[in-house]
PDB file of C-alpha atoms in Angstrom:
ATOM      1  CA  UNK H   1     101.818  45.497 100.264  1.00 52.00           C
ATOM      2  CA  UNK H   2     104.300  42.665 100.620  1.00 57.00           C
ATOM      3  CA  UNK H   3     103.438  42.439 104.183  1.00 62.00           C
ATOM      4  CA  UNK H   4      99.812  42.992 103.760  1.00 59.00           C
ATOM      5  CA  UNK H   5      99.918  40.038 100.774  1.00 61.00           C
ATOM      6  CA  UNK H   6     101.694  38.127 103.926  1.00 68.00           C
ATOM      7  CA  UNK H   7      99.296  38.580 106.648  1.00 68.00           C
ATOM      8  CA  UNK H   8      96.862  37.531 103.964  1.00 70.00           C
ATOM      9  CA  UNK H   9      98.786  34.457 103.342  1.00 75.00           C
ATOM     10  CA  UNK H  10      98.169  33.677 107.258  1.00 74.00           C
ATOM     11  CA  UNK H  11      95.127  34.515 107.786  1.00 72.00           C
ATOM     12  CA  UNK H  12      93.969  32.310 105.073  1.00 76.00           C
ATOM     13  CA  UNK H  13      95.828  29.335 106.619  1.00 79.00           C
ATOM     14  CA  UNK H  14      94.273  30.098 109.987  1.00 77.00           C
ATOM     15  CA  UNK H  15      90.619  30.016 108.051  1.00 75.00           C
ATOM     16  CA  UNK H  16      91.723  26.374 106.362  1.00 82.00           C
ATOM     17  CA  UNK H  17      92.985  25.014 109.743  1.00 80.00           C
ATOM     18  CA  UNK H  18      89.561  26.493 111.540  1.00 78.00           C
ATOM     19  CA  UNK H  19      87.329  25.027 108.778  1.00 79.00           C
ATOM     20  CA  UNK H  20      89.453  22.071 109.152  1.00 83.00           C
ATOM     21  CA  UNK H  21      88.841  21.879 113.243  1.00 79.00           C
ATOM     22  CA  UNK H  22      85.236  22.686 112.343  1.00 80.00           C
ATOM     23  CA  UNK H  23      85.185  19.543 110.091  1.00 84.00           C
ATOM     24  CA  UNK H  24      86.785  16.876 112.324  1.00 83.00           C
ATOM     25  CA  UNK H  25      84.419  18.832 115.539  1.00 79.00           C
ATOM     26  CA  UNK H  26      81.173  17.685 113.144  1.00 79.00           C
ATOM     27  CA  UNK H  27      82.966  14.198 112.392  1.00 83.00           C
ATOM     28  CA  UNK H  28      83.372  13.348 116.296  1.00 81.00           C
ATOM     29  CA  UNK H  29      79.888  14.782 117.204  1.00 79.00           C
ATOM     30  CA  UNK H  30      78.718  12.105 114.662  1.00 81.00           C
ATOM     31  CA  UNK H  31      80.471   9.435 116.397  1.00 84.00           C
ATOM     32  CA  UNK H  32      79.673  10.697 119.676  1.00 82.00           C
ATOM     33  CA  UNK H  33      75.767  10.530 118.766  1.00 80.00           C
ATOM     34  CA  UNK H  34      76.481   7.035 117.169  1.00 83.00           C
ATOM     35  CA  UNK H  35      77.909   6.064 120.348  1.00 85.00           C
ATOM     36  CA  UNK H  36      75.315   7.394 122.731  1.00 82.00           C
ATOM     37  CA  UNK H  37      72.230   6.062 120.884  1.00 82.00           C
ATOM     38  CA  UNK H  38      74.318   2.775 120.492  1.00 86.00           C
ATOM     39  CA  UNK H  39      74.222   3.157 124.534  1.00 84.00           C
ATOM     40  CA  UNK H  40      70.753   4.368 124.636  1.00 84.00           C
ATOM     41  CA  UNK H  41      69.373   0.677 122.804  1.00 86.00           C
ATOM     42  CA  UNK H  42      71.597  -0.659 125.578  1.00 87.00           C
ATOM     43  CA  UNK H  43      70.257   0.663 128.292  1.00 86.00           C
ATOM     44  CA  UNK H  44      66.750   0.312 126.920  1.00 88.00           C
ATOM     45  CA  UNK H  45      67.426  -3.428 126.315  1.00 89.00           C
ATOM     46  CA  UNK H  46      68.347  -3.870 129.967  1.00 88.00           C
ATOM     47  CA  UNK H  47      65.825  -2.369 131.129  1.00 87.00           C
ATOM     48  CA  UNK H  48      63.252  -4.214 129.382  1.00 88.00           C
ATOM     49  CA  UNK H  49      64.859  -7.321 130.073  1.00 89.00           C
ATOM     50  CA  UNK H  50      64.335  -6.066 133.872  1.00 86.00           C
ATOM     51  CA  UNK H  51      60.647  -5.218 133.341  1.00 87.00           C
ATOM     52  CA  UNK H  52      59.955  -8.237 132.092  1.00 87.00           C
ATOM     53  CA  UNK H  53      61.310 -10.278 135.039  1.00 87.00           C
ATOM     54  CA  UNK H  54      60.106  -7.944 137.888  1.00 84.00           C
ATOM     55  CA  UNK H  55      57.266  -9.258 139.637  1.00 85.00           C
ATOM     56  CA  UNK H  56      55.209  -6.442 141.314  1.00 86.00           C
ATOM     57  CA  UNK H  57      53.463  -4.034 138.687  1.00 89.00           C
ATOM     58  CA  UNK H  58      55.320  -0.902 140.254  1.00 88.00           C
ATOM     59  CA  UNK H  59      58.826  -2.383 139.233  1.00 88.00           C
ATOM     60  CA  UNK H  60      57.692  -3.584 135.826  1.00 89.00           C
ATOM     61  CA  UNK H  61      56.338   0.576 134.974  1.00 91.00           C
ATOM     62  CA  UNK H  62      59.503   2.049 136.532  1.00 90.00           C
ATOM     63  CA  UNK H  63      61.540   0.143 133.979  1.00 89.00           C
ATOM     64  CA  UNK H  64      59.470   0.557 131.735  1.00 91.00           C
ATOM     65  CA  UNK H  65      60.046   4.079 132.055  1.00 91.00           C
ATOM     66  CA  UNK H  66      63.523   3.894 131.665  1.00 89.00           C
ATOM     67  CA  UNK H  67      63.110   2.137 128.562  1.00 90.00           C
ATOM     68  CA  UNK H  68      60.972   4.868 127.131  1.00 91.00           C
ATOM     69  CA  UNK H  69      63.395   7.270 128.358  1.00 91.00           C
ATOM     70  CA  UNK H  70      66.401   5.999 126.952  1.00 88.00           C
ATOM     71  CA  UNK H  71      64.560   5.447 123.551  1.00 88.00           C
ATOM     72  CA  UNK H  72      63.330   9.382 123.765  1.00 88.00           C
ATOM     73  CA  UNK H  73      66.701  10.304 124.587  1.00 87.00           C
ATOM     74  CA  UNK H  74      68.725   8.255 121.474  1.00 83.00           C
ATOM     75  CA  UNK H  75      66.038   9.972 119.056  1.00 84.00           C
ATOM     76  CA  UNK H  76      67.243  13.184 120.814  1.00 84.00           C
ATOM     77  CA  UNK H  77      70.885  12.677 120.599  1.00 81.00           C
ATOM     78  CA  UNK H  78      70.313  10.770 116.786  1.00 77.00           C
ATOM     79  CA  UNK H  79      68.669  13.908 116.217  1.00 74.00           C
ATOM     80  CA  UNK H  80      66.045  11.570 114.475  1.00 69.00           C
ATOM     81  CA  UNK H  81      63.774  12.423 112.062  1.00 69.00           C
ATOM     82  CA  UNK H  82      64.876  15.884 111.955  1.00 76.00           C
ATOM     83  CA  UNK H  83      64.969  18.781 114.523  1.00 74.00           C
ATOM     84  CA  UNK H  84      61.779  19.303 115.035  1.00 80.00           C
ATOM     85  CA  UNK H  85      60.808  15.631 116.008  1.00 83.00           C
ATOM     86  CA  UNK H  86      64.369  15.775 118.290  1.00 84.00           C
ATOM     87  CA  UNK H  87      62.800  18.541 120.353  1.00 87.00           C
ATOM     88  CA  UNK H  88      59.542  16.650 121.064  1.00 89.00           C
ATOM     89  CA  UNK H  89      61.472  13.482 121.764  1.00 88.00           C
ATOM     90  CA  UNK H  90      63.838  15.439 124.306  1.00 90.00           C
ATOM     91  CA  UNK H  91      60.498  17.184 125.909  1.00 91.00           C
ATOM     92  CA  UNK H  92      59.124  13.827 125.929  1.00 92.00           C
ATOM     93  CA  UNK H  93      62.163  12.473 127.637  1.00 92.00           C
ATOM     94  CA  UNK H  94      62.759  15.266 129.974  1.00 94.00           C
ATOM     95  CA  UNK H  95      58.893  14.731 131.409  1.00 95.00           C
ATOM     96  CA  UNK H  96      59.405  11.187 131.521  1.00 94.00           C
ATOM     97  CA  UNK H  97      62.615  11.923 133.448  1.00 94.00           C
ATOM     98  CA  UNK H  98      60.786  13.577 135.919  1.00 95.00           C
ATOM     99  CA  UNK H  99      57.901  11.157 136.358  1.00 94.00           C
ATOM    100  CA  UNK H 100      60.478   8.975 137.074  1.00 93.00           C
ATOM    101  CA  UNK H 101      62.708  10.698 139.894  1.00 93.00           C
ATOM    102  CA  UNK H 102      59.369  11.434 141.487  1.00 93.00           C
ATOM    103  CA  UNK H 103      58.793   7.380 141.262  1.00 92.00           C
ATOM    104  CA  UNK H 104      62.373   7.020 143.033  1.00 92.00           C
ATOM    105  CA  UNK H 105      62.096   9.264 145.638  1.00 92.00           C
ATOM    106  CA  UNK H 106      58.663   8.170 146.965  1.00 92.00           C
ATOM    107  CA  UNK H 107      60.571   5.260 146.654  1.00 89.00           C
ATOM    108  CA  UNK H 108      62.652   6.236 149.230  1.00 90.00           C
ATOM    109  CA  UNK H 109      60.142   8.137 151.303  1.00 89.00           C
ATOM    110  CA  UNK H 110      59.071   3.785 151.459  1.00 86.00           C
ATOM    111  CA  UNK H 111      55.665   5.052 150.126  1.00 86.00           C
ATOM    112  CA  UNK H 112      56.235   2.765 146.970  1.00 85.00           C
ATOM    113  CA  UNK H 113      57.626  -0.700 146.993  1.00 87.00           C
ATOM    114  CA  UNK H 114      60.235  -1.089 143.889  1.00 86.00           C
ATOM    115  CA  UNK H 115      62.743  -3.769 143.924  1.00 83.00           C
ATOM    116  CA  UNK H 116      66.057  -3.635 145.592  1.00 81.00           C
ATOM    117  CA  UNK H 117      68.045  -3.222 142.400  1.00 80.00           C
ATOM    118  CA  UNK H 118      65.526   0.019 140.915  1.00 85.00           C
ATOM    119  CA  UNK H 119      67.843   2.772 139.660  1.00 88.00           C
ATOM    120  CA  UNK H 120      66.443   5.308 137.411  1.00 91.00           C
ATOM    121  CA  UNK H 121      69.293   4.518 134.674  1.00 89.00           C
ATOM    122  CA  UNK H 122      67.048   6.493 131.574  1.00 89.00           C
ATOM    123  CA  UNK H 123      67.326   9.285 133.995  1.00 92.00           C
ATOM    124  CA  UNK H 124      70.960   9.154 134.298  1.00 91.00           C
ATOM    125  CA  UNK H 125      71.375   8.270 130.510  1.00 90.00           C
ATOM    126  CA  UNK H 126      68.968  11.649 129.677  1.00 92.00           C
ATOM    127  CA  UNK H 127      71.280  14.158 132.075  1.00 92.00           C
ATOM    128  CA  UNK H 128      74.692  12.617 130.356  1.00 90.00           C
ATOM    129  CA  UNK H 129      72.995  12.633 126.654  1.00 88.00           C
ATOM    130  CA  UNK H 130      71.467  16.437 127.198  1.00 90.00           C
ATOM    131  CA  UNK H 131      75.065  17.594 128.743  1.00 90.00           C
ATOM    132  CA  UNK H 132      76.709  15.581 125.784  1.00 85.00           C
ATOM    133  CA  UNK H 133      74.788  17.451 123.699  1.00 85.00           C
ATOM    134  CA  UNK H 134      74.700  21.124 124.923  1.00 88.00           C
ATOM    135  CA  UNK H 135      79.078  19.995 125.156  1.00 86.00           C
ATOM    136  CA  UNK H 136      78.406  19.477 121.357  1.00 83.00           C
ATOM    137  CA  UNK H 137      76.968  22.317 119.860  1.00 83.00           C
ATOM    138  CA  UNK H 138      78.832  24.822 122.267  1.00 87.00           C
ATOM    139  CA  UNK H 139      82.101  23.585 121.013  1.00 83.00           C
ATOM    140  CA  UNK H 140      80.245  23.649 116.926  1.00 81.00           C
ATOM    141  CA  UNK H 141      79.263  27.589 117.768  1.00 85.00           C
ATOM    142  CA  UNK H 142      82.419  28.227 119.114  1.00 85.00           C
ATOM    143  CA  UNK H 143      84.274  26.890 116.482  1.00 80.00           C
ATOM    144  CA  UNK H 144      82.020  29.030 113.594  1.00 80.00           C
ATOM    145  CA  UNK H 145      82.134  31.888 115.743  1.00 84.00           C
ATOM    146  CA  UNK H 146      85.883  32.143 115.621  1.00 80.00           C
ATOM    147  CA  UNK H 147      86.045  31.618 111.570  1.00 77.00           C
ATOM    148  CA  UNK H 148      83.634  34.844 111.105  1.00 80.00           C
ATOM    149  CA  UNK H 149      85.573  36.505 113.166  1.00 80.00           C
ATOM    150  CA  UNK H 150      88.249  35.780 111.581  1.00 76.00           C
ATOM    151  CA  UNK H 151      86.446  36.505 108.240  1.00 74.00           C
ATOM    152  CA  UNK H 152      85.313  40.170 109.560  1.00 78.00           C
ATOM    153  CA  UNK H 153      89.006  41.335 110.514  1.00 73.00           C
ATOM    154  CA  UNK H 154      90.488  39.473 107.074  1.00 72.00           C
ATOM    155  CA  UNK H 155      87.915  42.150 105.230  1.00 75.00           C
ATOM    156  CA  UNK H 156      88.515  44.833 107.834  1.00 74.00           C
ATOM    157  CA  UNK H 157      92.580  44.304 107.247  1.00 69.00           C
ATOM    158  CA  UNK H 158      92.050  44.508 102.949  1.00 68.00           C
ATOM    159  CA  UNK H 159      89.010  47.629 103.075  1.00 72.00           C
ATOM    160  CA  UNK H 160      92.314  49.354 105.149  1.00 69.00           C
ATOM    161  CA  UNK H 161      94.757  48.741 102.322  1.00 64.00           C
ATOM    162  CA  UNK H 162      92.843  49.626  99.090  1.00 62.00           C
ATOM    163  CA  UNK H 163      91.861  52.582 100.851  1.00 61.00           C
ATOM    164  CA  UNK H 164      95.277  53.129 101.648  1.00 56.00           C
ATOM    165  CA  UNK H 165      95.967  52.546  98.029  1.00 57.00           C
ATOM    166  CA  UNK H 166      93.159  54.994  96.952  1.00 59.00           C
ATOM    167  CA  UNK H 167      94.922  57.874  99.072  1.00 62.00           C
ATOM    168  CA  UNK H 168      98.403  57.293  97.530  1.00 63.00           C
ATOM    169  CA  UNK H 169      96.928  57.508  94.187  1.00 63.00           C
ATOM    170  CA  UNK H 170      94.975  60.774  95.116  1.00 67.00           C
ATOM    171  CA  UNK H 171      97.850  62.114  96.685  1.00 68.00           C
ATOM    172  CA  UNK H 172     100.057  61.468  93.463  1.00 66.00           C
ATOM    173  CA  UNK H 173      97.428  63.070  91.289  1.00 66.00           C
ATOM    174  CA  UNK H 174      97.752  66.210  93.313  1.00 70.00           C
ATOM    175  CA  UNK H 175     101.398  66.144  93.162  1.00 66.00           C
ATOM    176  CA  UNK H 176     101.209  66.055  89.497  1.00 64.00           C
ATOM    177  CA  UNK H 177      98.273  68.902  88.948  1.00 66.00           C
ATOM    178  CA  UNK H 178     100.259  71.040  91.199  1.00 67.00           C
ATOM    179  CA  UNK H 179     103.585  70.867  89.155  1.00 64.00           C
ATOM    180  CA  UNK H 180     102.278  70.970  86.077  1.00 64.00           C
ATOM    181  CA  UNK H 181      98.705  72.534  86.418  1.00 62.00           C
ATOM    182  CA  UNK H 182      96.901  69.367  84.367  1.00 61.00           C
ATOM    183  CA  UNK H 183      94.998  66.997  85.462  1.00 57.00           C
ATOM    184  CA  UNK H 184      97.018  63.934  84.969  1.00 50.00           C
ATOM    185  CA  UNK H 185      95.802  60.648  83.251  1.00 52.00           C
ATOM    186  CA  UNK H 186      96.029  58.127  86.139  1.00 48.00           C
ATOM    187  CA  UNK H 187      93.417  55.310  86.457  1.00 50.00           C
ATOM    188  CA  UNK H 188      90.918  56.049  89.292  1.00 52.00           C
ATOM    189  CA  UNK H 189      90.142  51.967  89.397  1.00 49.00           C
ATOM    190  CA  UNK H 190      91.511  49.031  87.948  1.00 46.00           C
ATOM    191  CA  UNK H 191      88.457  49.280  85.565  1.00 45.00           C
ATOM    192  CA  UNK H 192      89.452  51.908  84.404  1.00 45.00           C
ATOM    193  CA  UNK H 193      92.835  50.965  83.297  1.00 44.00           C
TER     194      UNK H 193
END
C-alpha cells in the first residue's frame, strides 16, 4: 500500500508537471501567433507599399496578392474570429497562394512581364505560417495525449489495488468461516463500516 500510495505520489507530480508543459506549450503558441500576424501586417505593408509604386498593372496585382495573402494568412494563424472563419481565411489564402505561384512561374516562362524585384513573399509567409501552425497543434495533441495516458494507467494502477484489497478481505473472511464455521462481521465496503 505504502508503495502503491508512492507511485501515486509520482504519478500525480508527473500529471502537474505535464499540465504544467501543456500550459507554458499554449502560452508560447500565443506568442508565436502574436508574432506571426505581427509579421503578416509586415509583410502586407511592404507589399502594398510595392504595389503602389509599381508601374505596369501586372506588378501592382501580384503584390497585391501578396498583400491579400499575408492578411488571409494572419487571420489564419490569429485564428480570428473563431475557427470557423480561420478555415475560410486559410482556404482563401491557400487559393490565393496558388494563383500566385502560377503568376511567378509564367513569370519565368517570360510570358508575363513583373518587375525585377517580384517575389511571391505572401506565398512564402503562408507555407512558414501553415507549417508553424500544424508545428503548433502537433506539439498541443501530443502534449494532452501523454496526460490521458497517463490518467488511464494512474486508474488502471488504483482499480489493481482495491481489487487486490477486495481479495485479501475475501480471503480473510474464508479463513475465519472455516475456523469457526460463522460468517464473520467484516465490512464488505467502506460504506459499510
Amino acid at each position: 500500500v505504502v508503495k502503491f500510495l508512492r507511485d501515486i505520489r509520482m504519478a500525480d507530480l508527473l500529471k502537474q508537471k505535464l499540465v504544467a508543459r501543456y500550459r507554458r506549450t499554449c502560452s508560447a503558441s500565443k506568442s508565436m501567433r502574436k508574432l506571426f500576424l505581427f509579421l503578416g501586417a509586415g509583410v502586407g505593408l511592404i507589399e502594398l507599399v510595392k504595389a503602389v509604386q509599381t508601374p505596369s498593372i501586372n506588378g501592382t496585382l501580384f503584390e497585391l496578392l501578396s498583400a491579400m495573402i499575408a492578411a488571409g494568412s494572419g487571420c489564419f494563424i490569429n485564428q480570428w474570429p473563431d475557427a470557423e472563419q480561420a478555415v475560410l481565411a486559410f482556404k482563401l489564402a491557400f487559393f490565393i497562394s496558388l494563383i500566385q505561384l502560377a503568376t511567378f512561374a509564367t513569370h519565368l516562362n517570360g510570358d508575363i512581364m513583373l518587375p525585377n524585384n517580384s517575389w511571391p513573399l505572401g506565398c512564402f509567409f503562408f507555407v512558414v505560417s501553415w507549417g508553424l501552425d500544424r508545428y503548433m497543434l502537433h506539439t498541443l495533441n501530443r502534449t494532452l495525449k501523454v496526460i490521458a495516458e497517463l490518467g488511464e494507467v494512474m486508474e488502471d494502477a488504483q482499480r489493481k489495488t482495491t481489487s487486490g484489497k477486495k481479495s485479501k478481505r475475501k480471503n480473510e473472511q474464508k479463513r475465519i468461516t472455516k475456523e469457526t464455521g460463522e460468517q464473520p462481521l467484516i465490512p464488505e465496503s467502506k460504506k459499510d463500516r
